[in-house]
Short mmCIF file of N, CA and C and ligand atoms in Angstrom, two decimals:
data_model
loop_
_atom_site.label_atom_id
_atom_site.label_comp_id
_atom_site.label_asym_id
_atom_site.label_seq_id
_atom_site.Cartn_x
_atom_site.Cartn_y
_atom_site.Cartn_z
N UNK A 2 -19.08 -5.83 -15.60
CA UNK A 2 -19.45 -4.95 -14.39
C UNK A 2 -19.62 -5.80 -13.11
N UNK A 3 -19.22 -5.28 -12.01
CA UNK A 3 -19.47 -6.04 -10.75
C UNK A 3 -20.38 -5.18 -9.77
N UNK A 4 -21.36 -5.90 -9.23
CA UNK A 4 -22.18 -5.16 -8.24
C UNK A 4 -21.87 -5.64 -6.85
N UNK A 5 -21.54 -4.67 -6.00
CA UNK A 5 -21.34 -4.99 -4.56
C UNK A 5 -22.25 -4.05 -3.78
N UNK A 6 -23.14 -4.72 -3.09
CA UNK A 6 -24.11 -3.95 -2.26
C UNK A 6 -24.78 -2.98 -3.14
N UNK A 7 -24.71 -1.65 -2.83
CA UNK A 7 -25.53 -0.64 -3.51
C UNK A 7 -24.72 -0.06 -4.66
N UNK A 8 -23.49 -0.51 -4.96
CA UNK A 8 -22.65 0.18 -6.01
C UNK A 8 -22.34 -0.75 -7.12
N UNK A 9 -22.16 -0.16 -8.29
CA UNK A 9 -21.69 -0.92 -9.45
C UNK A 9 -20.21 -0.48 -9.64
N UNK A 10 -19.35 -1.45 -10.05
CA UNK A 10 -17.96 -1.16 -10.39
C UNK A 10 -17.65 -1.64 -11.79
N UNK A 11 -16.79 -0.88 -12.53
CA UNK A 11 -16.47 -1.24 -13.91
C UNK A 11 -14.99 -1.46 -13.95
N UNK A 12 -14.44 -2.23 -14.94
CA UNK A 12 -13.08 -2.56 -15.06
C UNK A 12 -12.26 -1.23 -15.09
N UNK A 13 -11.08 -1.16 -14.54
CA UNK A 13 -10.31 0.06 -14.50
C UNK A 13 -8.86 -0.25 -14.89
N UNK A 14 -8.15 -1.10 -14.10
CA UNK A 14 -6.82 -1.58 -14.46
C UNK A 14 -6.79 -3.08 -14.59
N UNK A 15 -6.60 -3.57 -15.72
CA UNK A 15 -6.71 -4.98 -16.00
C UNK A 15 -5.51 -5.76 -15.38
N UNK A 16 -5.72 -7.04 -15.16
CA UNK A 16 -4.77 -7.89 -14.47
C UNK A 16 -3.37 -7.86 -15.10
N UNK A 17 -3.35 -7.99 -16.43
CA UNK A 17 -2.10 -8.02 -17.16
C UNK A 17 -1.28 -6.78 -16.94
N UNK A 18 -1.90 -5.64 -16.93
CA UNK A 18 -1.25 -4.35 -16.77
C UNK A 18 -0.79 -4.30 -15.28
N UNK A 19 -1.50 -4.71 -14.39
CA UNK A 19 -1.14 -4.73 -12.95
C UNK A 19 0.15 -5.50 -12.76
N UNK A 20 0.09 -6.78 -13.31
CA UNK A 20 1.25 -7.69 -13.16
C UNK A 20 2.50 -7.12 -13.86
N UNK A 21 2.37 -6.54 -14.99
CA UNK A 21 3.57 -5.97 -15.67
C UNK A 21 4.16 -4.85 -14.94
N UNK A 22 3.28 -4.03 -14.30
CA UNK A 22 3.78 -2.88 -13.53
C UNK A 22 4.43 -3.36 -12.24
N UNK A 23 3.88 -4.35 -11.64
CA UNK A 23 4.46 -4.98 -10.39
C UNK A 23 5.83 -5.51 -10.70
N UNK A 24 6.04 -6.17 -11.86
CA UNK A 24 7.36 -6.67 -12.19
C UNK A 24 8.33 -5.50 -12.33
N UNK A 25 7.87 -4.38 -12.92
CA UNK A 25 8.75 -3.18 -13.05
C UNK A 25 9.19 -2.61 -11.71
N UNK A 26 8.21 -2.59 -10.77
CA UNK A 26 8.50 -2.14 -9.35
C UNK A 26 9.51 -2.99 -8.74
N UNK A 27 9.29 -4.38 -8.92
CA UNK A 27 10.28 -5.32 -8.36
C UNK A 27 11.69 -5.11 -8.90
N UNK A 28 11.75 -4.86 -10.22
CA UNK A 28 13.03 -4.58 -10.82
C UNK A 28 13.68 -3.39 -10.22
N UNK A 29 12.96 -2.30 -9.92
CA UNK A 29 13.48 -1.12 -9.29
C UNK A 29 14.08 -1.45 -7.88
N UNK A 30 13.34 -2.27 -7.18
CA UNK A 30 13.84 -2.69 -5.83
C UNK A 30 15.13 -3.54 -5.96
N UNK A 31 15.10 -4.47 -6.94
CA UNK A 31 16.26 -5.27 -7.15
C UNK A 31 17.52 -4.46 -7.36
N UNK A 32 17.24 -3.29 -8.02
CA UNK A 32 18.41 -2.46 -8.41
C UNK A 32 18.78 -1.57 -7.13
N UNK A 33 17.82 -0.96 -6.50
CA UNK A 33 18.00 0.01 -5.49
C UNK A 33 18.40 -0.60 -4.14
N UNK A 34 18.04 -1.84 -3.94
CA UNK A 34 18.29 -2.49 -2.59
C UNK A 34 19.21 -3.67 -2.64
N UNK A 35 19.99 -3.80 -3.73
CA UNK A 35 21.00 -4.85 -3.83
C UNK A 35 21.91 -4.95 -2.65
N UNK A 36 22.02 -6.05 -2.01
CA UNK A 36 22.89 -6.29 -0.86
C UNK A 36 22.52 -5.48 0.42
N UNK A 37 21.27 -4.95 0.42
CA UNK A 37 20.84 -4.18 1.55
C UNK A 37 19.81 -4.97 2.42
N UNK A 38 19.47 -6.14 2.03
CA UNK A 38 18.45 -6.96 2.70
C UNK A 38 17.26 -6.11 3.21
N UNK A 39 16.53 -5.51 2.37
CA UNK A 39 15.45 -4.72 2.82
C UNK A 39 14.30 -5.50 3.56
N UNK A 40 13.61 -4.75 4.41
CA UNK A 40 12.43 -5.43 5.07
C UNK A 40 11.21 -4.73 4.49
N UNK A 41 10.41 -5.45 3.89
CA UNK A 41 9.14 -4.89 3.31
C UNK A 41 8.09 -5.10 4.41
N UNK A 42 7.42 -3.94 4.65
CA UNK A 42 6.34 -4.00 5.73
C UNK A 42 5.05 -3.63 4.96
N UNK A 43 4.26 -4.75 4.85
CA UNK A 43 2.91 -4.61 4.17
C UNK A 43 1.88 -4.14 5.20
N UNK A 44 1.04 -3.16 4.72
CA UNK A 44 0.00 -2.68 5.56
C UNK A 44 -1.32 -3.44 5.33
N UNK A 45 -1.75 -4.28 6.27
CA UNK A 45 -3.00 -5.06 6.12
C UNK A 45 -4.23 -4.22 6.25
N UNK A 46 -5.37 -4.66 5.67
CA UNK A 46 -5.59 -5.90 4.94
C UNK A 46 -5.18 -5.65 3.38
N UNK A 47 -5.40 -4.47 2.98
CA UNK A 47 -5.47 -4.16 1.50
C UNK A 47 -4.31 -4.65 0.72
N UNK A 48 -3.03 -4.59 1.35
CA UNK A 48 -1.83 -4.87 0.54
C UNK A 48 -1.46 -6.36 0.40
N UNK A 49 -2.31 -7.27 0.91
CA UNK A 49 -1.83 -8.66 1.04
C UNK A 49 -1.60 -9.29 -0.39
N UNK A 50 -2.52 -8.95 -1.39
CA UNK A 50 -2.38 -9.60 -2.62
C UNK A 50 -1.21 -9.00 -3.47
N UNK A 51 -1.07 -7.64 -3.35
CA UNK A 51 -0.11 -6.86 -4.03
C UNK A 51 1.29 -7.26 -3.57
N UNK A 52 1.51 -7.32 -2.24
CA UNK A 52 2.82 -7.65 -1.70
C UNK A 52 3.18 -9.07 -2.03
N UNK A 53 2.21 -9.96 -2.15
CA UNK A 53 2.56 -11.36 -2.52
C UNK A 53 3.12 -11.46 -3.89
N UNK A 54 2.50 -10.77 -4.91
CA UNK A 54 3.04 -10.77 -6.26
C UNK A 54 4.30 -10.01 -6.30
N UNK A 55 4.42 -8.86 -5.65
CA UNK A 55 5.67 -8.08 -5.62
C UNK A 55 6.85 -8.90 -5.12
N UNK A 56 6.59 -9.54 -4.01
CA UNK A 56 7.61 -10.38 -3.28
C UNK A 56 8.22 -11.42 -4.14
N UNK A 57 7.28 -12.07 -4.97
CA UNK A 57 7.65 -13.21 -5.87
C UNK A 57 8.61 -12.68 -6.99
N UNK A 58 8.49 -11.50 -7.30
CA UNK A 58 9.37 -10.87 -8.41
C UNK A 58 10.62 -10.23 -7.91
N UNK A 59 10.84 -10.20 -6.63
CA UNK A 59 12.05 -9.59 -6.12
C UNK A 59 13.08 -10.75 -6.02
N UNK A 60 14.27 -10.41 -6.55
CA UNK A 60 15.34 -11.46 -6.74
C UNK A 60 16.39 -11.30 -5.71
N UNK A 61 16.55 -10.15 -5.12
CA UNK A 61 17.64 -9.90 -4.11
C UNK A 61 17.23 -10.49 -2.82
N UNK A 62 18.11 -10.61 -1.85
CA UNK A 62 17.82 -11.03 -0.51
C UNK A 62 16.94 -10.01 0.14
N UNK A 63 15.78 -10.39 0.69
CA UNK A 63 14.89 -9.44 1.35
C UNK A 63 13.91 -10.25 2.28
N UNK A 64 13.30 -9.48 3.21
CA UNK A 64 12.33 -10.11 4.11
C UNK A 64 11.03 -9.36 4.13
N UNK A 65 10.06 -10.02 4.64
CA UNK A 65 8.68 -9.37 4.57
C UNK A 65 8.00 -9.57 5.91
N UNK A 66 7.27 -8.57 6.38
CA UNK A 66 6.40 -8.61 7.54
C UNK A 66 5.13 -7.76 7.35
N UNK A 67 4.23 -7.88 8.16
CA UNK A 67 3.02 -7.12 8.06
C UNK A 67 2.58 -6.32 9.37
N UNK A 68 1.91 -5.21 9.11
CA UNK A 68 1.38 -4.43 10.19
C UNK A 68 -0.10 -4.11 9.94
N UNK A 69 -0.81 -3.74 10.93
CA UNK A 69 -2.14 -3.25 10.78
C UNK A 69 -2.17 -1.84 11.37
N UNK A 70 -2.99 -1.03 10.85
CA UNK A 70 -3.15 0.36 11.42
C UNK A 70 -4.54 0.45 12.01
N UNK A 71 -4.54 0.69 13.37
CA UNK A 71 -5.89 0.85 14.06
C UNK A 71 -6.04 2.35 14.30
N UNK A 72 -7.31 2.78 13.99
CA UNK A 72 -7.68 4.22 14.23
C UNK A 72 -8.63 4.26 15.40
N UNK A 73 -8.38 5.19 16.20
CA UNK A 73 -9.36 5.45 17.31
C UNK A 73 -9.34 6.97 17.66
N UNK A 74 -10.50 7.38 18.26
CA UNK A 74 -10.58 8.74 18.69
C UNK A 74 -9.85 8.90 19.98
N UNK A 75 -8.88 9.87 19.99
CA UNK A 75 -8.20 10.10 21.27
C UNK A 75 -9.04 10.77 22.22
N UNK A 76 -8.95 10.45 23.48
CA UNK A 76 -9.72 11.15 24.55
C UNK A 76 -9.08 12.45 24.98
N UNK A 77 -7.76 12.50 24.67
CA UNK A 77 -7.02 13.76 25.09
C UNK A 77 -6.96 14.79 24.01
N UNK A 78 -7.13 14.47 22.74
CA UNK A 78 -7.14 15.41 21.75
C UNK A 78 -8.38 15.25 20.80
N UNK A 79 -8.57 16.10 19.93
CA UNK A 79 -9.78 15.98 19.04
C UNK A 79 -9.50 15.09 17.86
N UNK A 80 -8.22 14.90 17.51
CA UNK A 80 -7.86 14.14 16.31
C UNK A 80 -7.97 12.67 16.53
N UNK A 81 -7.95 12.02 15.21
CA UNK A 81 -7.91 10.60 15.25
C UNK A 81 -6.49 10.07 15.47
N UNK A 82 -6.30 9.12 16.23
CA UNK A 82 -4.96 8.62 16.49
C UNK A 82 -4.80 7.24 15.78
N UNK A 83 -3.66 7.06 15.11
CA UNK A 83 -3.38 5.81 14.51
C UNK A 83 -2.34 5.05 15.19
N UNK A 84 -2.64 3.77 15.50
CA UNK A 84 -1.71 2.97 16.18
C UNK A 84 -1.23 1.79 15.23
N UNK A 85 0.16 1.55 15.24
CA UNK A 85 0.60 0.42 14.44
C UNK A 85 0.59 -0.80 15.33
N UNK A 86 0.00 -1.87 14.77
CA UNK A 86 -0.07 -3.16 15.49
C UNK A 86 0.63 -4.22 14.72
N UNK A 87 1.30 -5.09 15.53
CA UNK A 87 1.83 -6.34 14.91
C UNK A 87 3.33 -6.37 14.46
N UNK A 88 4.02 -5.22 14.70
CA UNK A 88 5.36 -5.21 14.26
C UNK A 88 6.29 -5.88 15.38
N UNK A 89 6.81 -7.03 15.10
CA UNK A 89 7.60 -7.73 16.07
C UNK A 89 9.10 -7.49 15.78
N UNK A 90 9.43 -7.20 14.52
CA UNK A 90 10.82 -7.07 14.09
C UNK A 90 11.45 -5.78 14.66
N UNK A 91 12.77 -5.93 14.85
CA UNK A 91 13.55 -4.68 15.28
C UNK A 91 14.02 -4.03 14.02
N UNK A 92 13.51 -2.85 13.72
CA UNK A 92 13.82 -2.17 12.44
C UNK A 92 14.99 -1.20 12.48
N UNK A 93 15.59 -1.08 13.69
CA UNK A 93 16.71 -0.20 13.83
C UNK A 93 17.81 -0.68 12.86
N UNK A 94 18.38 0.30 12.11
CA UNK A 94 19.39 0.11 11.14
C UNK A 94 19.01 -0.86 9.96
N UNK A 95 17.69 -1.07 9.78
CA UNK A 95 17.25 -1.88 8.62
C UNK A 95 16.83 -0.92 7.51
N UNK A 96 16.85 -1.43 6.27
CA UNK A 96 16.36 -0.63 5.14
C UNK A 96 14.83 -1.04 4.97
N UNK A 97 14.01 -0.15 5.35
CA UNK A 97 12.52 -0.40 5.40
C UNK A 97 11.80 0.11 4.19
N UNK A 98 11.00 -0.71 3.65
CA UNK A 98 10.04 -0.30 2.59
C UNK A 98 8.55 -0.54 3.00
N UNK A 99 7.80 0.55 3.24
CA UNK A 99 6.41 0.32 3.59
C UNK A 99 5.58 0.15 2.34
N UNK A 100 4.83 -0.96 2.35
CA UNK A 100 4.14 -1.38 1.08
C UNK A 100 2.57 -1.15 1.39
N UNK A 101 2.03 -0.24 0.58
CA UNK A 101 0.59 0.13 0.83
C UNK A 101 -0.18 -0.21 -0.47
N UNK A 102 -1.46 -0.48 -0.38
CA UNK A 102 -2.29 -0.67 -1.59
C UNK A 102 -2.60 0.63 -2.22
N UNK A 103 -3.01 1.59 -1.40
CA UNK A 103 -3.43 2.88 -1.96
C UNK A 103 -3.16 4.03 -0.99
N UNK A 104 -2.68 5.13 -1.58
CA UNK A 104 -2.46 6.32 -0.80
C UNK A 104 -3.55 7.26 -1.27
N UNK A 105 -4.42 7.71 -0.32
CA UNK A 105 -5.56 8.60 -0.65
C UNK A 105 -5.25 9.97 -0.08
N UNK A 106 -5.73 10.26 1.17
CA UNK A 106 -5.40 11.58 1.76
C UNK A 106 -3.92 11.56 2.20
N UNK A 107 -3.26 10.40 2.36
CA UNK A 107 -1.89 10.34 2.86
C UNK A 107 -1.74 10.36 4.35
N UNK A 108 -2.88 10.49 5.06
CA UNK A 108 -2.76 10.61 6.50
C UNK A 108 -2.25 9.39 7.17
N UNK A 109 -2.77 8.18 6.66
CA UNK A 109 -2.26 6.93 7.21
C UNK A 109 -0.81 6.75 7.06
N UNK A 110 -0.36 7.01 5.81
CA UNK A 110 1.11 6.83 5.61
C UNK A 110 1.92 7.82 6.27
N UNK A 111 1.51 9.04 6.47
CA UNK A 111 2.24 10.04 7.19
C UNK A 111 2.42 9.58 8.59
N UNK A 112 1.42 9.04 9.23
CA UNK A 112 1.49 8.66 10.65
C UNK A 112 2.35 7.37 10.73
N UNK A 113 2.20 6.41 9.84
CA UNK A 113 2.99 5.17 9.91
C UNK A 113 4.49 5.46 9.68
N UNK A 114 4.69 6.37 8.70
CA UNK A 114 6.11 6.84 8.44
C UNK A 114 6.78 7.40 9.63
N UNK A 115 6.05 8.34 10.29
CA UNK A 115 6.56 8.97 11.41
C UNK A 115 6.88 8.03 12.59
N UNK A 116 5.90 7.09 12.90
CA UNK A 116 6.17 6.18 13.90
C UNK A 116 7.25 5.19 13.70
N UNK A 117 7.39 4.77 12.40
CA UNK A 117 8.42 3.75 12.10
C UNK A 117 9.74 4.52 12.04
N UNK A 118 9.82 5.78 11.52
CA UNK A 118 11.06 6.51 11.42
C UNK A 118 11.66 6.75 12.82
N UNK A 119 10.80 6.89 13.80
CA UNK A 119 11.24 7.13 15.17
C UNK A 119 12.04 5.92 15.77
N UNK A 120 11.90 4.73 15.12
CA UNK A 120 12.65 3.56 15.54
C UNK A 120 13.99 3.48 14.89
N UNK A 121 14.37 4.51 14.24
CA UNK A 121 15.79 4.63 13.68
C UNK A 121 16.19 3.63 12.60
N UNK A 122 15.32 3.38 11.58
CA UNK A 122 15.81 2.48 10.56
C UNK A 122 16.95 3.18 9.77
N UNK A 123 17.70 2.36 9.01
CA UNK A 123 18.81 2.95 8.13
C UNK A 123 18.19 3.79 7.12
N UNK A 124 17.12 3.41 6.57
CA UNK A 124 16.38 4.13 5.53
C UNK A 124 14.91 3.74 5.59
N UNK A 125 14.01 4.62 5.06
CA UNK A 125 12.68 4.25 4.98
C UNK A 125 11.98 4.87 3.82
N UNK A 126 11.28 3.98 3.03
CA UNK A 126 10.64 4.53 1.83
C UNK A 126 9.26 4.00 1.78
N UNK A 127 8.38 4.66 0.92
CA UNK A 127 7.07 4.23 0.79
C UNK A 127 6.84 3.72 -0.60
N UNK A 128 6.20 2.57 -0.77
CA UNK A 128 5.89 2.07 -2.08
C UNK A 128 4.31 1.78 -2.09
N UNK A 129 3.69 2.35 -3.05
CA UNK A 129 2.18 2.07 -3.14
C UNK A 129 1.85 1.69 -4.53
N UNK A 130 0.80 0.69 -4.60
CA UNK A 130 0.31 0.32 -5.88
C UNK A 130 -0.40 1.43 -6.53
N UNK A 131 -1.29 2.09 -5.84
CA UNK A 131 -2.19 3.17 -6.38
C UNK A 131 -1.97 4.46 -5.55
N UNK A 132 -2.10 5.55 -6.31
CA UNK A 132 -1.83 6.83 -5.68
C UNK A 132 -2.83 7.85 -6.28
N UNK A 133 -3.58 8.54 -5.38
CA UNK A 133 -4.46 9.55 -5.87
C UNK A 133 -3.94 10.94 -5.58
N UNK A 134 -3.18 11.52 -6.52
CA UNK A 134 -2.57 12.79 -6.23
C UNK A 134 -3.56 13.92 -5.84
N UNK A 135 -4.74 13.90 -6.41
CA UNK A 135 -5.72 14.97 -6.13
C UNK A 135 -6.27 14.84 -4.72
N UNK A 136 -6.20 13.67 -4.11
CA UNK A 136 -6.78 13.40 -2.78
C UNK A 136 -5.80 13.76 -1.64
N UNK A 137 -4.60 13.91 -1.97
CA UNK A 137 -3.50 14.10 -0.89
C UNK A 137 -3.80 15.36 -0.09
N UNK A 138 -3.80 15.18 1.23
CA UNK A 138 -4.06 16.32 2.11
C UNK A 138 -2.90 16.69 2.98
N UNK A 139 -1.89 15.87 3.01
CA UNK A 139 -0.70 16.16 3.83
C UNK A 139 0.58 16.07 3.02
N UNK A 140 1.61 16.75 3.41
CA UNK A 140 2.84 16.60 2.64
C UNK A 140 3.41 15.18 2.78
N UNK A 141 3.64 14.51 1.70
CA UNK A 141 4.12 13.09 1.80
C UNK A 141 4.90 12.83 0.59
N UNK A 142 6.09 12.20 0.76
CA UNK A 142 6.95 11.79 -0.34
C UNK A 142 6.64 10.35 -0.58
N UNK A 143 6.04 10.00 -1.68
CA UNK A 143 5.86 8.60 -1.98
C UNK A 143 6.91 8.23 -3.01
N UNK A 144 7.73 7.24 -2.62
CA UNK A 144 8.90 6.90 -3.35
C UNK A 144 8.72 6.04 -4.56
N UNK A 145 7.83 5.10 -4.51
CA UNK A 145 7.52 4.16 -5.63
C UNK A 145 6.04 4.10 -5.80
N UNK A 146 5.65 4.37 -7.05
CA UNK A 146 4.18 4.39 -7.26
C UNK A 146 3.86 3.44 -8.49
N UNK A 147 2.91 2.60 -8.25
CA UNK A 147 2.50 1.71 -9.37
C UNK A 147 1.70 2.49 -10.42
N UNK A 148 0.60 3.12 -9.99
CA UNK A 148 -0.28 3.87 -10.91
C UNK A 148 -0.78 5.06 -10.25
N UNK A 149 -0.73 6.24 -10.86
CA UNK A 149 -1.41 7.36 -10.36
C UNK A 149 -2.84 7.34 -10.92
N UNK A 150 -3.83 7.39 -10.07
CA UNK A 150 -5.22 7.38 -10.53
C UNK A 150 -6.04 8.59 -10.11
N UNK A 151 -7.22 8.69 -10.78
CA UNK A 151 -8.07 9.85 -10.45
C UNK A 151 -8.73 9.58 -9.10
N UNK A 152 -9.27 10.64 -8.52
CA UNK A 152 -9.80 10.64 -7.17
C UNK A 152 -11.15 9.98 -7.12
N UNK A 153 -11.20 8.64 -7.45
CA UNK A 153 -12.43 7.84 -7.42
C UNK A 153 -12.18 6.58 -6.56
N UNK A 154 -13.32 6.07 -6.06
CA UNK A 154 -13.21 4.86 -5.21
C UNK A 154 -13.00 3.67 -6.03
N UNK A 155 -12.02 2.89 -5.69
CA UNK A 155 -11.66 1.67 -6.39
C UNK A 155 -11.70 0.39 -5.54
N UNK A 156 -11.91 -0.75 -6.17
CA UNK A 156 -11.86 -2.02 -5.38
C UNK A 156 -11.09 -3.10 -6.27
N UNK A 157 -10.90 -4.19 -5.62
CA UNK A 157 -10.28 -5.35 -6.29
C UNK A 157 -8.82 -5.45 -5.93
N UNK A 158 -8.24 -6.67 -6.20
CA UNK A 158 -6.77 -6.94 -6.01
C UNK A 158 -6.40 -6.53 -4.61
N UNK A 159 -7.28 -6.98 -3.59
CA UNK A 159 -6.97 -6.70 -2.23
C UNK A 159 -7.75 -5.54 -1.63
N UNK A 160 -8.25 -4.68 -2.47
CA UNK A 160 -9.06 -3.52 -1.94
C UNK A 160 -10.52 -3.88 -1.86
N UNK A 161 -11.09 -3.38 -0.80
CA UNK A 161 -12.48 -3.76 -0.58
C UNK A 161 -13.47 -2.65 -0.56
N UNK A 162 -14.79 -2.99 -0.76
CA UNK A 162 -15.83 -2.09 -0.44
C UNK A 162 -16.67 -2.81 0.66
N UNK A 163 -16.55 -2.26 1.89
CA UNK A 163 -17.31 -2.87 3.02
C UNK A 163 -16.99 -4.39 3.21
N UNK A 164 -15.73 -4.70 2.95
CA UNK A 164 -15.31 -6.11 3.13
C UNK A 164 -15.34 -6.97 1.88
N UNK A 165 -16.04 -6.50 0.89
CA UNK A 165 -16.09 -7.35 -0.37
C UNK A 165 -15.32 -6.76 -1.48
N UNK A 166 -15.05 -7.65 -2.50
CA UNK A 166 -14.34 -7.22 -3.70
C UNK A 166 -12.80 -7.47 -3.64
N UNK A 167 -12.31 -7.85 -2.56
CA UNK A 167 -10.89 -8.08 -2.46
C UNK A 167 -10.37 -9.14 -3.32
N UNK A 168 -11.22 -10.13 -3.63
CA UNK A 168 -10.75 -11.29 -4.37
C UNK A 168 -10.77 -11.09 -5.91
N UNK A 169 -11.15 -9.90 -6.35
CA UNK A 169 -11.10 -9.59 -7.85
C UNK A 169 -9.62 -9.46 -8.23
N UNK A 170 -9.32 -10.06 -9.45
CA UNK A 170 -7.84 -10.08 -9.82
C UNK A 170 -7.45 -8.83 -10.58
N UNK A 171 -8.35 -7.85 -10.62
CA UNK A 171 -8.01 -6.58 -11.26
C UNK A 171 -8.66 -5.41 -10.48
N UNK A 172 -8.30 -4.19 -10.88
CA UNK A 172 -8.89 -3.00 -10.20
C UNK A 172 -10.13 -2.59 -10.93
N UNK A 173 -11.19 -2.32 -10.19
CA UNK A 173 -12.44 -1.86 -10.68
C UNK A 173 -12.73 -0.41 -9.99
N UNK A 174 -13.39 0.47 -10.79
CA UNK A 174 -13.74 1.79 -10.28
C UNK A 174 -15.24 1.88 -10.11
N UNK A 175 -15.67 2.67 -9.10
CA UNK A 175 -17.08 2.86 -8.94
C UNK A 175 -17.71 3.60 -10.10
N UNK A 176 -18.91 3.15 -10.49
CA UNK A 176 -19.60 3.78 -11.56
C UNK A 176 -20.51 4.88 -10.97
N UNK A 177 -20.33 6.12 -11.31
CA UNK A 177 -21.12 7.24 -10.78
C UNK A 177 -22.35 7.59 -11.56
P1 LIG B 467 -5.46 7.65 3.56
O1 LIG B 467 -4.99 7.71 4.95
O2 LIG B 467 -4.35 7.80 2.56
O3 LIG B 467 -6.55 8.61 3.27
O4 LIG B 467 -6.13 6.22 3.39
C1 LIG B 467 -5.46 5.07 3.13
C2 LIG B 467 -6.56 3.87 3.22
O5 LIG B 467 -7.84 4.26 2.89
C3 LIG B 467 -6.12 2.85 2.34
O6 LIG B 467 -5.14 1.97 2.90
C4 LIG B 467 -7.43 2.13 2.07
O7 LIG B 467 -7.72 1.23 3.09
C5 LIG B 467 -8.47 3.28 2.14
N1 LIG B 467 -8.82 3.83 0.76
C6 LIG B 467 -8.48 5.04 0.33
N2 LIG B 467 -9.00 5.12 -1.01
C7 LIG B 467 -9.59 3.98 -1.25
C8 LIG B 467 -10.27 3.45 -2.46
O8 LIG B 467 -10.39 4.09 -3.41
N3 LIG B 467 -10.68 2.15 -2.36
C9 LIG B 467 -10.55 1.43 -1.24
N4 LIG B 467 -11.12 0.22 -1.27
N5 LIG B 467 -9.98 1.84 -0.10
C10 LIG B 467 -9.50 3.12 -0.17
#
C-alpha cells in the first residue's frame, strides 16, 4: 500500500502487465503505420513515462513530440477553454497519434482532437493507456486502449495525486 497525503492507494495494474500490454500496443502501431512515419504527440505531464516505453518498442520509422494542455476560464463564455501549448511541428499531411495517459470524461481529448484536426493532418488517432468508459461525458472515439478500468482515481506510472506518485512503476488505485 502507498500513502500519499490523505489517501491510501493499493496495487491495481502491476508493472509486468503494463509492459506486456505496451508491447502489444507498439506492435499494433508497427503494423498500422508501416511506412507512414507517424508523429506521436504525448500529452504532458502524465504521459511521459508511458510514451517513453511505448516509443522504445516501436520499430517502424516514427517521431515524437509533446504538448501541454492549459485550462482557463474564458471571460467571453461560461465554459472552460483548453489551449494546446508547445506544438512546434507542422502536422499538416502527417499521420498523428495523440498519446494520453488516461481518458476520463474525454473533454480534454475532444478539445485536443478538434484543435489538432483543424491543422489538417493526413490522419489523427487517439491512443490512451487507461480508459474509464463509465466516466465518458462526450462522444469520443478512442482508437487504441491499453486497459479499460473502472471509474476510480488511479496514480503511478506517470499519473499523480497532487503532484506525487508519478514515479511508481505500476498503477495504484485509491482505497475507498
Ligand atoms: P478528462 O478531460 O478526460 O476528464 O481528463 C483527462 C485528464 O484528467 C488526464 O490527463 C489526467 O490528467 C486527469 N485524470 C483523469 N482521471 C484521472 C485519474 O484517475 N488519476 C489521475 N492521476 N489523473 C486523472
